[in-house]
Short mmCIF file of C-alpha atoms and ligand atoms in Angstrom, two decimals:
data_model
loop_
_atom_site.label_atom_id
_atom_site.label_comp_id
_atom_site.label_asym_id
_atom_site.label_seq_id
_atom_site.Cartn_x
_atom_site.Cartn_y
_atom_site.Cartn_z
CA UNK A 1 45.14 100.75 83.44
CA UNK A 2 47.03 98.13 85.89
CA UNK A 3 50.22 99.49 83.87
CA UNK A 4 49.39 102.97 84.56
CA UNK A 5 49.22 102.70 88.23
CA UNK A 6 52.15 100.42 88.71
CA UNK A 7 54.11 103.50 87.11
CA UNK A 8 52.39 105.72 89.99
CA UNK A 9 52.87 103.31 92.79
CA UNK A 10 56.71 103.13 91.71
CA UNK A 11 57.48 106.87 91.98
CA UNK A 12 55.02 107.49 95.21
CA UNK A 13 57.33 104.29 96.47
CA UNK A 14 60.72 105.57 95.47
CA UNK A 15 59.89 109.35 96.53
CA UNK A 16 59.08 107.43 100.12
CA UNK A 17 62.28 105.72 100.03
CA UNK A 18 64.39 108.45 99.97
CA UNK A 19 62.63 110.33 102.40
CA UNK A 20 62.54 107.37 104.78
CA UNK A 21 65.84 106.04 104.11
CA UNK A 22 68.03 105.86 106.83
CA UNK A 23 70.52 105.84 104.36
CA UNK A 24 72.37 109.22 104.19
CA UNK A 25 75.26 111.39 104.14
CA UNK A 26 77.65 110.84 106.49
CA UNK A 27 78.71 114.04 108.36
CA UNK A 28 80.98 115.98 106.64
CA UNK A 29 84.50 116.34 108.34
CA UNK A 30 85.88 118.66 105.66
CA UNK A 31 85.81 121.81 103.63
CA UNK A 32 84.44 119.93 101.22
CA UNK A 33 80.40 120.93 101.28
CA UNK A 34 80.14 122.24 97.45
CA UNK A 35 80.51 118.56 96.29
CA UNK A 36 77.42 117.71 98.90
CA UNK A 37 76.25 120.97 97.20
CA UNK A 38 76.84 119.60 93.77
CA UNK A 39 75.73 115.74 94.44
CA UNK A 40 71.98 117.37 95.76
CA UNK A 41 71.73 119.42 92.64
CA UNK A 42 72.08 116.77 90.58
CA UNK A 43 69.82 114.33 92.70
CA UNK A 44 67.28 116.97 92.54
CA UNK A 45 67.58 117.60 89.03
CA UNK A 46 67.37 113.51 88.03
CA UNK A 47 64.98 113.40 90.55
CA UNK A 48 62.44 115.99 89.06
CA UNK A 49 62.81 114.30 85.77
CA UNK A 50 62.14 110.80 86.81
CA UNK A 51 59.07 111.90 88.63
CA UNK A 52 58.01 113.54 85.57
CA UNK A 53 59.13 111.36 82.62
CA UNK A 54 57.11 108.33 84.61
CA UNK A 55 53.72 109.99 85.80
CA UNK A 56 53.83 111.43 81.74
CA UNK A 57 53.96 107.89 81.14
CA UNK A 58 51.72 107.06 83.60
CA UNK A 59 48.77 109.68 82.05
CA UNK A 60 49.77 108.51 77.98
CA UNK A 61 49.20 104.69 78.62
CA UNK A 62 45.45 105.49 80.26
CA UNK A 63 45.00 108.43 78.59
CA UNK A 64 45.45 106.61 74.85
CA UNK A 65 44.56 103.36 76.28
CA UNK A 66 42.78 101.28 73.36
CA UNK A 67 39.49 102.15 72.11
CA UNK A 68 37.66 100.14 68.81
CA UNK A 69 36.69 103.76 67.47
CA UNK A 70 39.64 105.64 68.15
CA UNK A 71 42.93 105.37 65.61
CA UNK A 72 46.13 106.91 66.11
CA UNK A 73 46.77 109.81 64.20
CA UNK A 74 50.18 110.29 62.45
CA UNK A 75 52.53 113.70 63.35
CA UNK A 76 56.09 112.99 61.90
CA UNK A 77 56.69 116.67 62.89
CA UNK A 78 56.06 119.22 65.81
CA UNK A 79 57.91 122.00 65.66
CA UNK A 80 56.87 123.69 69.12
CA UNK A 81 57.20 120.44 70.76
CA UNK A 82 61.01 119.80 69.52
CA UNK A 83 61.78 123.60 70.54
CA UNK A 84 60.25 123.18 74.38
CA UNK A 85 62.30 119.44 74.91
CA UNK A 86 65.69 120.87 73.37
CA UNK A 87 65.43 123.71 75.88
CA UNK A 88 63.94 121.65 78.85
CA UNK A 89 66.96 119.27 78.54
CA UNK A 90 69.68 122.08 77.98
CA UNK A 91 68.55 123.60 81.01
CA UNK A 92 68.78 120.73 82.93
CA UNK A 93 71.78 119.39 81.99
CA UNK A 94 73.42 122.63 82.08
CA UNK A 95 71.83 122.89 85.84
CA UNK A 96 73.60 119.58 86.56
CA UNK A 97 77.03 120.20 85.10
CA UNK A 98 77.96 123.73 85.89
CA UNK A 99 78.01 123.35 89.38
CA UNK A 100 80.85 120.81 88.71
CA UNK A 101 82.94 122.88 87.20
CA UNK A 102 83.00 125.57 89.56
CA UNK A 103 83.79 122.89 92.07
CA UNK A 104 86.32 121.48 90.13
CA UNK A 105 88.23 124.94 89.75
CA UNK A 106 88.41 125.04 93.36
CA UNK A 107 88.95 121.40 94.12
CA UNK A 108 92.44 121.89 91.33
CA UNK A 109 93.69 124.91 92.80
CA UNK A 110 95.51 123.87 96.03
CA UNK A 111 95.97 126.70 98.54
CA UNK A 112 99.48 128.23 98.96
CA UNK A 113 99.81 127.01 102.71
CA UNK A 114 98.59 123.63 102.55
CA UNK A 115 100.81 120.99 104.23
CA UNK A 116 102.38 118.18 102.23
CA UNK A 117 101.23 114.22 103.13
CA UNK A 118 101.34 111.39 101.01
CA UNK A 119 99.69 108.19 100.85
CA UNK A 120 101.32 105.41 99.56
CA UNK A 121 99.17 102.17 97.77
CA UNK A 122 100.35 98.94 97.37
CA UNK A 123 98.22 95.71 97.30
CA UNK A 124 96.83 95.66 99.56
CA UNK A 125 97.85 98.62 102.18
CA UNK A 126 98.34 102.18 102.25
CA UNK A 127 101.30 103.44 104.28
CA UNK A 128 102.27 107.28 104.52
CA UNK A 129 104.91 110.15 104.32
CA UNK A 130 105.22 113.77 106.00
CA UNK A 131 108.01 115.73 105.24
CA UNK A 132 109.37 116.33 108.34
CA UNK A 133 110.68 119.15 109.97
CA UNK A 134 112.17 120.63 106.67
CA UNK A 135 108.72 120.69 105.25
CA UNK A 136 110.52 119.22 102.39
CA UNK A 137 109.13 115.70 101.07
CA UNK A 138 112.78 113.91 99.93
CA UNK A 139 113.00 111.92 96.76
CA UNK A 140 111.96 108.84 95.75
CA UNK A 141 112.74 105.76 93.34
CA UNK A 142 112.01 102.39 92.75
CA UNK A 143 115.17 101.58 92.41
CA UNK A 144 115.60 102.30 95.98
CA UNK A 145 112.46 99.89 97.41
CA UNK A 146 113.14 96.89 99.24
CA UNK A 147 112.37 95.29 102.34
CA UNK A 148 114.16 97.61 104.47
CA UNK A 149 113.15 100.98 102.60
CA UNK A 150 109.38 100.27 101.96
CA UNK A 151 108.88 103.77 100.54
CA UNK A 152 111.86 103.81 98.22
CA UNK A 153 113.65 106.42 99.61
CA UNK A 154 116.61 108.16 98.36
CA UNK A 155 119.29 107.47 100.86
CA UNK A 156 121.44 109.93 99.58
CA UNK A 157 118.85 113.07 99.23
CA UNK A 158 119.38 115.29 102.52
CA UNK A 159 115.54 116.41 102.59
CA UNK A 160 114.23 113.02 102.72
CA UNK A 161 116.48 111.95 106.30
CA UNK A 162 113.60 113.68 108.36
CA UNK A 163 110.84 112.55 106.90
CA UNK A 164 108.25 110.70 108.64
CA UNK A 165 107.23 107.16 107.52
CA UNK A 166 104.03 105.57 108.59
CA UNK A 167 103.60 101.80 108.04
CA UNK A 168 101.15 101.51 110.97
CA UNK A 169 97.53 101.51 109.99
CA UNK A 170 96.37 105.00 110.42
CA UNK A 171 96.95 108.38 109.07
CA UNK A 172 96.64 111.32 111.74
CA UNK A 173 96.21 114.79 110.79
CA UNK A 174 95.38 118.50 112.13
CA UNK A 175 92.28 120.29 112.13
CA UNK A 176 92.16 123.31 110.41
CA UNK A 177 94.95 124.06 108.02
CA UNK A 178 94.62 122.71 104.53
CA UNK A 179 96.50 119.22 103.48
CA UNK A 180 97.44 118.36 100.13
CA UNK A 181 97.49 114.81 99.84
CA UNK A 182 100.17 113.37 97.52
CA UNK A 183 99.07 110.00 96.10
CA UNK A 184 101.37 107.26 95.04
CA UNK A 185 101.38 104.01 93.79
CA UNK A 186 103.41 101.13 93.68
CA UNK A 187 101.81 98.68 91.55
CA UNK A 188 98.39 99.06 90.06
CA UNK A 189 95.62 101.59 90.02
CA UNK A 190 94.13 102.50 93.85
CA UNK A 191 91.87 104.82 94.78
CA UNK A 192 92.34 107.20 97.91
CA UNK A 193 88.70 107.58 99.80
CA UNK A 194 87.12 108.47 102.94
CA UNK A 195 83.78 109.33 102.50
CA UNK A 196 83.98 112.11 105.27
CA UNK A 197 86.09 114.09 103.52
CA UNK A 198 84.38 113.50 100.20
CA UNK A 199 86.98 114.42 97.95
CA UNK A 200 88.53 111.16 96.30
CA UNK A 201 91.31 110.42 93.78
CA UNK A 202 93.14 107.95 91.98
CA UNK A 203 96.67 106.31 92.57
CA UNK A 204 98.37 106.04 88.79
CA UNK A 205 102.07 103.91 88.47
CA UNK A 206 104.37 106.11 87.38
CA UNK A 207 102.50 109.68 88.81
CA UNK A 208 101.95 111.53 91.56
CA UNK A 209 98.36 112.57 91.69
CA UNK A 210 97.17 114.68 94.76
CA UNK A 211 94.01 116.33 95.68
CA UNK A 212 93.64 118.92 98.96
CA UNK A 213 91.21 119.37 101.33
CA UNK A 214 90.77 120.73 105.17
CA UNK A 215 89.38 118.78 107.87
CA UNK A 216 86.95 119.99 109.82
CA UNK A 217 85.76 117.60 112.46
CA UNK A 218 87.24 115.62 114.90
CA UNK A 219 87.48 111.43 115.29
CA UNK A 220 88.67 108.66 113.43
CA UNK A 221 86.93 107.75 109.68
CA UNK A 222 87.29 104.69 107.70
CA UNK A 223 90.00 105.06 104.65
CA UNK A 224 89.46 103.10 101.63
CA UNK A 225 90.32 101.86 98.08
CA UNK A 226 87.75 102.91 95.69
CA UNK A 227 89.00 101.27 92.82
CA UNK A 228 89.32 97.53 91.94
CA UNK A 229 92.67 96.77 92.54
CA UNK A 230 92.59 93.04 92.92
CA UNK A 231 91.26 90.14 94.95
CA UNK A 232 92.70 92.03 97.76
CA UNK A 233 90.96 94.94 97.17
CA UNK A 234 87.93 95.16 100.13
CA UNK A 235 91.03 94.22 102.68
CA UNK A 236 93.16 97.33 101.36
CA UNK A 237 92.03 99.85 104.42
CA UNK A 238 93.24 102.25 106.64
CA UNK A 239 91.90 104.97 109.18
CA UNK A 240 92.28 108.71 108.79
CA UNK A 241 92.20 110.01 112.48
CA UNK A 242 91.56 114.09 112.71
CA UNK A 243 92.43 115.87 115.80
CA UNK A 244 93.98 119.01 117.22
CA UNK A 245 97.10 120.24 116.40
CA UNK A 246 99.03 119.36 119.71
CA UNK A 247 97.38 116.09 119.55
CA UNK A 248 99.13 115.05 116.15
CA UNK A 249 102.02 116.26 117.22
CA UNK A 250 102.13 114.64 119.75
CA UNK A 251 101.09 111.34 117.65
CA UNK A 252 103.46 112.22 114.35
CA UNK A 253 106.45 112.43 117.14
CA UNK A 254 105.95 109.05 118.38
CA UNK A 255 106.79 108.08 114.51
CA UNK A 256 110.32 107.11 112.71
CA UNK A 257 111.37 109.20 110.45
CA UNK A 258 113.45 107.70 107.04
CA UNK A 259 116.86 108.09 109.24
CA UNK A 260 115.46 106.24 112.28
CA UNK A 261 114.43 103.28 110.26
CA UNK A 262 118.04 102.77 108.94
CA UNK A 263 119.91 103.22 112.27
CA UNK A 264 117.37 101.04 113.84
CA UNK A 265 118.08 98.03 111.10
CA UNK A 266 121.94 98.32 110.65
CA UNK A 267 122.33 98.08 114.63
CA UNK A 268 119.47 94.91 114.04
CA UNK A 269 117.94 96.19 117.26
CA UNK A 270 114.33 97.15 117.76
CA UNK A 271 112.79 94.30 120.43
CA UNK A 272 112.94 90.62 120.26
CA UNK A 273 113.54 88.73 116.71
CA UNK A 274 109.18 88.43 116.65
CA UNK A 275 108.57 92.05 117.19
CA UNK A 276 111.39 92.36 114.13
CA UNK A 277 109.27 89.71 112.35
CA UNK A 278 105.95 91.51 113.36
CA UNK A 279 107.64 95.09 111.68
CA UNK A 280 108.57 93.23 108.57
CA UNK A 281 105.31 91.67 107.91
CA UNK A 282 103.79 95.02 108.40
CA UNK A 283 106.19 96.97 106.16
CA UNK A 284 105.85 94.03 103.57
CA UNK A 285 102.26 94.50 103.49
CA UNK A 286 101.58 90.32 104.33
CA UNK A 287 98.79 91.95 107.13
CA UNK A 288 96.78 92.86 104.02
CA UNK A 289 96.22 89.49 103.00
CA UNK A 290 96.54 87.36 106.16
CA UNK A 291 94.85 87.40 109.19
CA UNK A 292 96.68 87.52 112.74
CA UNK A 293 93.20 86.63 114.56
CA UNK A 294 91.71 83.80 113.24
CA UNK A 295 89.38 85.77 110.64
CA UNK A 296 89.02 85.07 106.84
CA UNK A 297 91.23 86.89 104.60
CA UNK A 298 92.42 86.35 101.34
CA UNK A 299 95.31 84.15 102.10
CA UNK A 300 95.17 81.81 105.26
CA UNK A 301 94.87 83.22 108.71
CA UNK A 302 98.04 83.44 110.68
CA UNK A 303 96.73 82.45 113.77
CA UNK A 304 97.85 79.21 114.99
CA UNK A 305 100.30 78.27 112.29
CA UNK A 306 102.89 76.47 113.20
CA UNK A 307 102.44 72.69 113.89
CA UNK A 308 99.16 73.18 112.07
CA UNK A 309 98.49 70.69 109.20
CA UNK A 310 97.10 72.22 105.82
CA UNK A 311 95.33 70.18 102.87
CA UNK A 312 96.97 71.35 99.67
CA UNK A 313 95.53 72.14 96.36
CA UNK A 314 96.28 68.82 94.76
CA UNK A 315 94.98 66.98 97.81
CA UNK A 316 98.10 66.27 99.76
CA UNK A 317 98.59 67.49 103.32
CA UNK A 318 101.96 69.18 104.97
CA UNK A 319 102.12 70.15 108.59
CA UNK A 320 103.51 73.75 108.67
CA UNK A 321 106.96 74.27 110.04
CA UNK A 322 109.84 76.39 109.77
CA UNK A 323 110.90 74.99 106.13
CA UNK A 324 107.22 74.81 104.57
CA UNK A 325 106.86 79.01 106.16
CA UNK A 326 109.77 79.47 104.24
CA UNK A 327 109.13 78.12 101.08
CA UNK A 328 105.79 79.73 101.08
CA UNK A 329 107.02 82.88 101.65
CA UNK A 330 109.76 82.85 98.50
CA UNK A 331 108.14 80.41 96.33
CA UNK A 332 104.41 80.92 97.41
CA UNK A 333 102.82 79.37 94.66
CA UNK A 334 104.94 75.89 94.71
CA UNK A 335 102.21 74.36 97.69
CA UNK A 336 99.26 76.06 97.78
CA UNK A 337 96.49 75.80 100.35
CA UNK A 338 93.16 74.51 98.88
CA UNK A 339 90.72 76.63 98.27
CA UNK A 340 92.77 79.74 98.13
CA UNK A 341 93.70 81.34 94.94
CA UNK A 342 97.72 80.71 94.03
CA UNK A 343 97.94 84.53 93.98
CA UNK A 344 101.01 85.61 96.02
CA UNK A 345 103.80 87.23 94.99
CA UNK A 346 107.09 85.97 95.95
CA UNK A 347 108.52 87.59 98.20
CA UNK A 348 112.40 88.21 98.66
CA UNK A 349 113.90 88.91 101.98
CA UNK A 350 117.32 88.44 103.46
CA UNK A 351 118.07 85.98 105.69
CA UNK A 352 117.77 88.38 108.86
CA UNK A 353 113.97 89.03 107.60
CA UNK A 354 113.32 85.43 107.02
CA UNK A 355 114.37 84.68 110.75
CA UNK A 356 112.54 86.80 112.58
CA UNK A 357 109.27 86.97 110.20
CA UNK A 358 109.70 82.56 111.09
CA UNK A 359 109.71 84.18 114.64
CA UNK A 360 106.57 86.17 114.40
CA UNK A 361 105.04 83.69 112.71
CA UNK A 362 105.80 80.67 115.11
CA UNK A 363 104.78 83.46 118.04
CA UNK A 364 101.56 83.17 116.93
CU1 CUA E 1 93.71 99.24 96.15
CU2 CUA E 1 91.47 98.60 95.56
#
């Protein structure tokens, strides 16, 4: 009996849950309202059965509770009973899984005039590509990626001159008119996700994956990796910012594009040597690990460095200047700081980098 209404009080009290729950949706900014669509069917359809499968339960246990002059009877077969489950279950997974497909046939079939936009992962930071004015994305290789081409651009591909590279930390894009995201990764397996837009996908080495959708409402949503990419993984975020057309255009004209970013290094201009610094410790992806305000990260927190005195792993202490910064930042793992993880990559820059990311760092 006790067992029989603990099953009852644990649907009445999950049924309540939801209902109360302040947990929801969040609004939907795109086209994207048949996976909501799809995602409620399916809730529904678990839902039903749970409610079922446990007040069934519920009835059996008192219903056939133990009695001296009762005994169970033995059925090996029921015919009518096998027939009614098979089809109860076919129906309802059927109910759950067609809807998918239908959405997936629309979700793979990317419409005609849908601008191109790519998002770049790396651990731990997404960075991001328009085509420019050609509407052409320009090639890429790894051959090509190092500290001063981030994306790996093809210097010698015309298309690719114009295009517009985003290392900043947010992705703007128009309302209205359909994007195709192209999705590319430089080391391991990321994930590209707001949860406004709904639709997801992953970032594979060695492919270009891509997904499309529309946005549909305005303001500035949370971008993140939704798949385990490494201890930096909960830092790897971005923001997607949707607004009107003449509003990104305004934005996306405030940004270099490929040929910019090369005048702008061989004539080493571009602000003081810590503003240089700043832009290569953003385009080298060090902000993903490392603080600049005092706040926990993976690695240690940039703020206040210089002059400050560390405890290293094997107990020893080194007061941070110009020489330690550097050999930390090639050779990361020769002193590490105790109680972080020795999980840096090396990193190799020339020696105009290395100045002015010193700079930064003693700037801050
Ligand atoms: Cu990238 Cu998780």
């Amino acid at each position: 009996m006790a067992l029989a209404i603990i099953l009852v009080l644990l649907v009445v009290g999950s049924v309540l849950f939801h209902f109360l729950s302040p947990w929801y949706l969040t609004p939907i900014a795109s086209n994207w309202n048949y996976i909501d669509d799809t995602l409620t069917i399916t809730f529904i359809v678990c839902g039903i059965v749970f409610v079922a499968i446990n007040f069934f339960m519920a009835y059996c246990v008192y219903r056939y509770r133990y009695r001296k002059d009762r005994r169970a009877a033995y059925e090996p077969e029921n015919k009518r009973m096998e027939w009614w489950l098979t089809v109860f279950t076919t129906v309802g997974v059927i109910a759950m899984l067609a809807p998918g497909l239908f959405v997936w046939a629309k979700y793979v079939e990317v419409p005609d005039n849908a601008r191109l936009v790519e998002a770049v992962g790396q651990q731990w930071k997404w960075s991001y590509r328009y085509p420019g004015a050609d509407g052409i994305l320009g090639t890429v290789d790894i051959r090509h990626m190092d500290g001063r081409n981030p994306f790996g651009m093809n210097p010698d591909d015309p298309n690719g001159q114009d295009d517009v590279l985003v290392n900043g930390p947010e992705i703007h894009l128009p309302l209205g008119s359909p994007i195709k995201m192209l999705l590319r990764s430089k080391d391991v397996l990321h994930d590209f996700y707001v949860p406004q837009i709904r639709a997801k996908m992953d970032l594979v080495p060695g492919m270009i994956t891509y997904f499309w959708f529309t946005p549909t409402r305005a303001g500035r949503y949370d971008v993140l990796c939704a798949e385990l990419c490494g201890t930096g993984h909960y830092t790897m975020r971005s923001h997607m910012v949707l607004e009107e057309e003449s509003a990104f255009n305004a934005w996306l004209a405030t940004q270099p594009t490929f040929a910019d970013t090369q005048a702008v290094k061989v004539a080493s201009a571009g602000g003081s040597l810590a503003e240089q610094g700043r832009q290569v410790a953003e385009s080298q992806g060090c902000i993903g690990c490392h603080s600049i305000d005092g706040s926990p990260s993976v690695g240690p927190t940039w703020k206040g460095l210089a002059g400050r005195t560390e405890t290293l792993a094997d107990g020893s202490t080194v007061v941070v200047d110009d020489e330690y910064l550097m050999e930390s930042i090639s050779v990361p793992n020769a002193s590490i700081v105790a109680g972080y993880p020795p999980i840096m990559p090396p990193y190799q820059l020339d020696e105009g980098e290395m100045a002015a990311l010193i700079a930064y760092l003693n700037s801050l």
